[in-house]
Coordinates of C-alpha atoms in Angstrom, one line a residue:
X1 CA 0.0 0.0 0.0
X2 CA 1.5 3.2 -1.1
X3 CA 2.5 5.7 1.7
X4 CA 0.7 9.1 1.7
X5 CA 2.9 12.2 1.5
X6 CA 2.2 15.9 1.9
X7 CA 5.0 16.9 -0.5
X8 CA 4.2 18.7 -3.7
X9 CA 3.9 16.3 -6.7
X10 CA 6.0 17.6 -9.5
X11 CA 4.7 16.8 -12.9
X12 CA 5.8 17.6 -16.4
X13 CA 2.2 18.0 -17.5
X14 CA 0.9 21.4 -18.2
X15 CA -0.6 23.5 -15.4
X16 CA -3.9 23.6 -17.1
X17 CA -4.3 19.9 -17.1
X18 CA -7.6 18.4 -16.0
X19 CA -8.2 18.5 -12.2
X20 CA -9.5 15.0 -12.4
X21 CA -6.0 13.8 -13.1
X22 CA -4.6 13.0 -9.7
X23 CA -1.1 13.0 -11.1
X24 CA -1.1 16.9 -11.5
X25 CA -2.9 17.9 -8.2
X26 CA -1.0 20.0 -5.6
X27 CA -1.4 19.9 -1.8
X28 CA -2.8 23.0 0.0
X29 CA 0.0 25.3 1.1
X30 CA -1.8 26.2 4.3
X31 CA -3.1 23.0 5.9
X32 CA -1.0 20.5 4.0
X33 CA -3.8 18.0 4.3
X34 CA -6.1 18.6 1.4
X35 CA -5.5 19.0 -2.3
X36 CA -5.6 22.7 -3.3
X37 CA -8.5 23.8 -5.6
X38 CA -7.9 27.6 -5.6
X39 CA -5.1 30.1 -6.2
X40 CA -4.8 33.4 -4.3
X41 CA -5.1 36.2 -7.0
X42 CA -2.5 38.3 -5.2
X43 CA 0.3 36.0 -4.1
X44 CA -0.6 32.9 -6.2
X45 CA -0.6 30.7 -3.1
X46 CA -2.5 27.5 -3.4
X47 CA -5.3 26.7 -0.8
X48 CA -8.2 24.3 -0.4
X49 CA -10.9 26.2 1.5
X50 CA -12.1 29.6 2.7
X51 CA -10.6 29.0 6.1
X52 CA -7.2 28.4 4.6
X53 CA -7.6 31.4 2.3
X54 CA -8.2 33.7 5.3
X55 CA -5.3 32.1 7.2
X56 CA -2.7 32.0 4.5
X57 CA -1.9 35.8 4.8
X58 CA -3.7 38.4 6.8
X59 CA -2.1 41.2 5.0
X60 CA -3.0 39.7 1.6
X61 CA -6.7 39.1 2.5
X62 CA -7.3 42.4 4.2
X63 CA -5.7 44.3 1.4
X64 CA -7.8 42.4 -1.1
X65 CA -11.1 43.1 0.8
X66 CA -10.3 46.8 1.3
X67 CA -9.7 47.3 -2.4
X68 CA -12.9 45.6 -3.3
X69 CA -14.9 47.7 -0.9
X70 CA -13.3 50.9 -2.0
X71 CA -14.0 50.0 -5.7
X72 CA -17.6 49.2 -4.8
X73 CA -18.1 52.5 -3.0
X74 CA -16.7 54.4 -6.0
X75 CA -19.1 52.7 -8.3
X76 CA -22.1 53.4 -6.0
X77 CA -23.6 56.9 -6.4
X78 CA -26.2 57.9 -3.9
X79 CA -29.5 59.0 -5.4
X80 CA -32.1 61.5 -3.9
X81 CA -34.0 58.7 -2.2
X82 CA -30.9 57.4 -0.4
X83 CA -30.0 60.9 0.7
X84 CA -33.5 61.4 2.1
X85 CA -33.5 58.1 4.0
X86 CA -30.1 59.0 5.5
X87 CA -31.4 62.4 6.6
X88 CA -34.4 60.7 8.3
X89 CA -32.1 58.4 10.1
X90 CA -29.9 61.2 11.3
X91 CA -32.9 63.3 12.5
X92 CA -34.3 60.3 14.3
X93 CA -31.0 59.6 15.9
X94 CA -30.7 63.3 17.0
X95 CA -34.2 63.2 18.5
X96 CA -33.4 60.1 20.4
X97 CA -30.2 61.7 21.8
X98 CA -32.2 64.7 23.0
X99 CA -34.7 62.4 24.7
X100 CA -31.9 60.5 26.4
X101 CA -30.4 63.7 27.6
X102 CA -33.7 64.9 29.1
X103 CA -34.1 61.5 30.8
X104 CA -30.6 61.9 32.2
X105 CA -31.5 65.3 33.6
X106 CA -34.6 64.0 35.2
X107 CA -32.6 61.3 36.9
X108 CA -30.7 64.0 38.7
X109 CA -33.5 64.3 41.2
X110 CA -33.2 61.9 44.2
X111 CA -35.8 59.3 44.9
X112 CA -36.8 61.1 48.1
X113 CA -37.4 64.4 46.2
X114 CA -39.4 62.6 43.5
X115 CA -41.6 60.9 46.1
X116 CA -42.3 64.3 47.8
X117 CA -43.3 65.8 44.5
X118 CA -45.6 62.8 43.7
X119 CA -47.2 63.0 47.1
X120 CA -48.1 66.7 46.5
X121 CA -45.7 68.1 49.1
X122 CA -44.2 71.6 48.4
X123 CA -40.4 71.5 47.7
X124 CA -38.2 74.4 48.8
X125 CA -34.7 75.1 47.5
X126 CA -33.3 74.0 50.9
X127 CA -34.9 70.5 50.5
X128 CA -32.8 69.8 47.4
X129 CA -29.5 68.0 47.7
X130 CA -26.2 69.7 46.9
X131 CA -26.2 68.2 43.4
X132 CA -29.8 69.0 42.8
X133 CA -29.2 72.6 43.9
X134 CA -26.3 72.9 41.4
X135 CA -28.5 71.5 38.6
X136 CA -31.3 74.0 39.5
X137 CA -28.8 76.9 39.4
X138 CA -27.5 75.8 36.0
X139 CA -31.1 75.5 34.7
X140 CA -32.0 79.0 36.0
X141 CA -28.8 80.5 34.5
X142 CA -29.4 78.9 31.1
X143 CA -32.9 80.3 31.0
X144 CA -34.6 76.9 30.6
X145 CA -37.1 77.6 33.4
X146 CA -38.3 80.7 31.7
X147 CA -39.7 78.5 28.9
X148 CA -42.1 77.0 31.5
X149 CA -43.6 80.3 32.5
X150 CA -46.4 81.7 30.4
X151 CA -46.0 85.5 30.0
X152 CA -48.6 87.5 31.9
X153 CA -50.9 89.8 29.9
X154 CA -51.6 92.9 32.1
X155 CA -55.3 93.6 32.8
X156 CA -55.0 97.3 31.9
X157 CA -54.0 96.4 28.3
X158 CA -57.1 94.3 27.8
X159 CA -60.1 95.7 25.8
X160 CA -62.4 95.1 28.8
X161 CA -60.3 97.6 30.8
X162 CA -61.8 100.4 28.7
X163 CA -65.3 99.6 29.9
X164 CA -64.9 99.4 33.7
X165 CA -68.0 100.7 35.5
X166 CA -68.4 101.4 39.2
X167 CA -71.3 102.7 41.2
X168 CA -71.7 106.2 42.4
X169 CA -70.3 105.1 45.7
X170 CA -67.2 103.6 44.0
X171 CA -68.2 100.0 44.6
X172 CA -68.6 97.2 42.1
X173 CA -71.5 97.8 39.7
X174 CA -74.2 95.2 40.3
X175 CA -77.3 95.1 38.1
X176 CA -80.3 92.8 38.9
X177 CA -80.8 90.2 36.2
X178 CA -83.7 87.9 35.4
X179 CA -83.2 84.2 35.5
X180 CA -83.3 84.0 31.7
X181 CA -80.4 86.4 31.4
X182 CA -78.1 84.9 34.1
X183 CA -77.0 81.7 32.2
X184 CA -76.4 83.6 28.9
X185 CA -74.3 86.3 30.6
X186 CA -72.3 83.6 32.5
X187 CA -71.5 81.8 29.3
X188 CA -70.5 85.0 27.5
X189 CA -68.2 86.1 30.3
X190 CA -66.7 82.6 30.7
X191 CA -66.0 82.4 26.9
X192 CA -64.3 85.8 26.9
X193 CA -62.5 85.3 30.2
X194 CA -63.8 88.6 31.6
X195 CA -64.7 87.2 35.0
X196 CA -61.1 87.4 36.2
X197 CA -59.6 89.9 33.8
X198 CA -60.1 93.1 35.9
X199 CA -59.4 93.3 39.6
X200 CA -62.7 93.8 41.4
X201 CA -63.5 97.2 42.8
X202 CA -64.3 98.0 46.5
X203 CA -67.0 95.9 48.1
X204 CA -68.1 98.7 50.5
X205 CA -68.9 102.3 49.5
X206 CA -65.9 104.7 49.6
X207 CA -65.8 107.2 52.3
X208 CA -65.8 110.9 51.3
X209 CA -62.3 112.5 51.7
X210 CA -63.9 115.2 53.9
X211 CA -64.6 112.6 56.6
X212 CA -61.0 111.2 56.5
X213 CA -59.2 114.6 56.9
X214 CA -60.3 117.9 58.3
X215 CA -58.1 120.0 56.0
X216 CA -58.2 120.4 52.3
X217 CA -56.5 117.6 50.3
X218 CA -53.0 118.3 49.2
X219 CA -52.6 119.6 45.6
X220 CA -49.7 117.1 45.3
X221 CA -51.9 114.0 45.5
X222 CA -51.9 113.6 41.7
X223 CA -48.1 113.5 41.8
X224 CA -48.2 110.9 44.7
X225 CA -50.7 108.8 42.7
X226 CA -48.1 108.4 39.9
X227 CA -45.6 107.2 42.4
X228 CA -48.0 104.6 43.9
X229 CA -49.3 103.3 40.5
X230 CA -45.7 102.9 39.3
X231 CA -44.9 100.7 42.3
X232 CA -48.0 98.7 41.7
X233 CA -47.3 98.1 38.0
X234 CA -43.6 97.4 38.8
X235 CA -44.6 94.7 41.3
X236 CA -47.1 93.0 39.1
X237 CA -44.6 92.9 36.2
X238 CA -41.9 91.6 38.6
X239 CA -44.2 88.8 39.8
X240 CA -45.7 88.1 36.4
X241 CA -49.1 89.1 37.7
X242 CA -49.1 86.5 40.5
X243 CA -48.5 88.6 43.6
X244 CA -50.6 86.2 45.8
X245 CA -47.8 83.7 45.5
X246 CA -45.7 85.9 47.8
X247 CA -47.9 88.6 49.3
X248 CA -45.2 89.7 51.9
X249 CA -42.5 89.8 49.2
X250 CA -44.8 91.7 46.9
X251 CA -45.7 94.3 49.5
X252 CA -42.0 94.8 50.4
X253 CA -41.3 95.4 46.7
X254 CA -44.0 98.1 46.6
X255 CA -42.6 99.8 49.6
X256 CA -39.1 99.7 48.2
X257 CA -40.2 101.3 44.9
X258 CA -42.7 103.9 46.2
X259 CA -41.2 106.8 48.0
X260 CA -44.7 107.9 49.2
X261 CA -45.6 104.5 50.7
X262 CA -42.2 103.2 51.7
X263 CA -40.4 106.4 52.9
X264 CA -43.2 108.8 53.6
X265 CA -41.7 111.3 51.1
X266 CA -43.8 114.1 49.5
X267 CA -42.5 114.5 45.9
X268 CA -43.7 117.9 44.4
X269 CA -43.4 117.2 40.7
X270 CA -44.0 114.3 38.3
X271 CA -40.4 114.8 37.2
X272 CA -39.2 114.0 40.7
X273 CA -41.3 110.9 40.8
X274 CA -40.1 109.7 37.5
X275 CA -36.5 110.3 38.5
X276 CA -36.8 108.4 41.8
X277 CA -38.7 105.5 40.3
X278 CA -36.2 105.0 37.5
X279 CA -33.4 105.2 39.9
X280 CA -34.9 102.4 42.0
X281 CA -35.6 100.4 38.9
X282 CA -31.9 100.7 37.7
X283 CA -30.5 99.9 41.2
X284 CA -28.5 96.7 41.6
X285 CA -31.4 95.0 43.3
X286 CA -33.7 95.2 40.3
X287 CA -31.3 95.9 37.4
X288 CA -31.7 92.3 36.2
X289 CA -35.3 93.1 35.2
X290 CA -34.1 95.3 32.3
X291 CA -32.9 98.5 33.7
X292 CA -33.9 101.8 32.0
X293 CA -35.9 100.1 29.2
X294 CA -37.9 98.1 31.8
X295 CA -38.6 101.4 33.7
X296 CA -39.8 103.2 30.6
X297 CA -42.1 100.3 30.0
X298 CA -43.5 100.7 33.5
X299 CA -44.1 104.4 32.8
X300 CA -46.1 103.4 29.8
X301 CA -48.2 101.1 32.0
X302 CA -48.9 104.0 34.4
X303 CA -49.9 106.2 31.5
X304 CA -52.3 103.5 30.3
X305 CA -54.0 103.1 33.6
X306 CA -54.3 106.8 34.2
X307 CA -55.7 107.4 30.8
X308 CA -58.4 104.8 31.5
X309 CA -59.8 107.1 34.1
X310 CA -61.1 106.9 37.7
X311 CA -62.7 103.4 37.6
X312 CA -59.5 101.7 36.4
X313 CA -57.4 103.6 38.9
X314 CA -59.8 102.6 41.7
X315 CA -59.6 98.9 40.7
X316 CA -55.8 99.1 40.6
X317 CA -55.6 100.8 44.1
X318 CA -58.1 98.3 45.4
X319 CA -55.9 95.4 44.2
X320 CA -53.0 97.1 45.8
X321 CA -54.9 97.4 49.1
X322 CA -55.7 93.6 48.9
X323 CA -52.0 93.0 48.4
X324 CA -51.1 94.8 51.6
X325 CA -53.9 93.0 53.5
X326 CA -52.7 89.6 52.3
X327 CA -49.2 90.5 53.3
X328 CA -50.5 91.3 56.9
X329 CA -52.2 87.9 57.1
X330 CA -49.1 86.0 55.9
X331 CA -47.0 88.0 58.4
X332 CA -48.9 86.5 61.3
X333 CA -47.8 83.0 60.3
X334 CA -44.2 84.0 59.8
X335 CA -41.6 83.1 62.5
X336 CA -39.8 86.4 62.9
X337 CA -38.4 88.4 65.8
X338 CA -41.1 90.3 67.6
X339 CA -39.5 93.7 66.9
X340 CA -39.0 92.9 63.2
X341 CA -42.6 91.5 62.9
X342 CA -44.0 94.6 64.6
X343 CA -42.0 97.0 62.3
X344 CA -43.1 95.2 59.2
X345 CA -46.7 95.1 60.3
X346 CA -46.7 98.9 60.9
X347 CA -45.3 99.5 57.4
X348 CA -47.9 97.3 55.8
X349 CA -50.7 98.9 57.8
X350 CA -49.6 102.4 57.0
X351 CA -49.3 101.6 53.3
X352 CA -52.8 100.1 53.3
X353 CA -54.3 103.3 54.9
X354 CA -52.5 105.5 52.4
X355 CA -53.8 103.4 49.5
X356 CA -57.3 103.6 50.8
X357 CA -57.2 107.3 51.2
X358 CA -55.8 107.7 47.7
X359 CA -58.7 105.5 46.4
X360 CA -61.3 107.8 48.0
X361 CA -59.6 110.9 46.6
X362 CA -59.5 109.4 43.1
X363 CA -63.2 108.6 43.2
X364 CA -64.0 112.3 43.6
X365 CA -61.8 113.6 40.7
X366 CA -63.3 114.5 37.3
X367 CA -62.2 112.6 34.2
X368 CA -60.5 115.7 32.8
X369 CA -57.9 115.5 35.5
X370 CA -56.7 112.1 34.3
X371 CA -56.3 113.3 30.7
X372 CA -54.0 116.1 31.9
X373 CA -52.0 113.9 34.2
X374 CA -51.4 111.2 31.6
X375 CA -50.3 114.0 29.1
X376 CA -47.8 115.4 31.7
X377 CA -46.4 111.9 32.3
X378 CA -46.1 111.2 28.6
X379 CA -44.1 114.4 28.2
X380 CA -41.7 113.4 31.1
X381 CA -41.2 110.0 29.5
X382 CA -40.3 111.7 26.2
X383 CA -37.8 113.9 27.9
X384 CA -36.1 110.9 29.5
X385 CA -36.0 109.0 26.2
X386 CA -34.6 112.0 24.3
X387 CA -31.9 112.7 26.9
X388 CA -30.7 109.1 27.0
X389 CA -30.7 109.0 23.2
X390 CA -28.5 112.1 23.0
X391 CA -26.3 110.7 25.8
X392 CA -25.5 107.6 23.8
X393 CA -24.4 109.6 20.7
X394 CA -20.9 110.6 19.9
X395 CA -20.1 114.1 21.3
X396 CA -18.4 116.8 19.4
X397 CA -14.9 115.6 20.5
X398 CA -15.5 112.2 18.9
X399 CA -15.9 110.4 22.3
X400 CA -18.8 108.9 24.0
X401 CA -20.2 110.6 27.1
X402 CA -19.0 109.2 30.4
X403 CA -21.7 106.8 31.9
X404 CA -20.9 108.0 35.4
X405 CA -21.4 111.6 34.7
X406 CA -24.4 110.8 32.5
X407 CA -26.4 109.7 35.6
X408 CA -25.6 113.0 37.4
X409 CA -26.5 115.0 34.3
X410 CA -29.8 113.1 34.1
X411 CA -30.8 114.2 37.6
X412 CA -29.9 117.8 36.8
X413 CA -31.7 117.6 33.4
X414 CA -35.1 116.5 34.7
X415 CA -35.3 118.6 37.9

């Protein structure tokens, strides 16, 4: 019996001889166990199977595959449909990444905090962990929280503010309605949202000014009214119309802005009131609200309310009175030092009395007085805008005016 060998059989027959002829067959150069049936196109090495082909030379096989792939890619030209599909895939991938990022942010809340929220408990800043507080601060700084807040639409800018009606005593105007009219009126007001648009007027008749003071009312009350209404509009803008969420804080803001209510000052001109109010608005405490531009917007709010006349002014003052009253109620539940609590209560009580007196005085004034006052305030606003516009221009020397001296010049200009 012939002995098997793995050596190459050398034959004089041509290389293209029939594979069925065992005399010309060659053993695989890789495994040396099987006869070879194939030849590597790059190195001409003989192999018997795919496994041996992959094993015979890694450099040879990888190079061959890479060249084939590159050639295939060159011949493949993407059409519009392929491009569209690829864009859809990328968009979907981007959306999934955003969702994953949001889920990761949500996971920054601890399990304990999540349980408190689900149970309906109120969460304060101090209840958050150190990491949660950092995340909250980053969210506030980025402005993400502002997207969750719906901008407030001031009631004095609504069409219904032009048709406010009060009784002769200054109270809410109530008219008897038949049973047939009540459902229809209720549906109309609910559809238009008028039931909560305008702050309600006083529930009790306003007392005549002659019964509140023995002397003649001060001729400067119109000037003081501008100061008070400015502080009211400023506070509502600051709290996005939701002063009940922090009645004490809202009341303290009113007192800090109004020189009449907070400091007992007696400004003599509208110019003096505008100067002081804008100075407070541009102070470091409230500068973040927008500075001068925000203050000019508040002046526009005051002009709007005054131009609406006595009923709108009474409703605004009545809302301010309720603000002080709510602050007094909240103060009772606060845990403060007795001296601090007593001092704050006195400020709130005094502010409430001044607002009520002003409400009674406004009720007795003719409509013509408000047209004149709004015109004066409009003129003062124009002066401020013109001065600051000229202050920002290049002076004759080719240099901008000094911002520090500009503030001093502004006080001199408007006095």
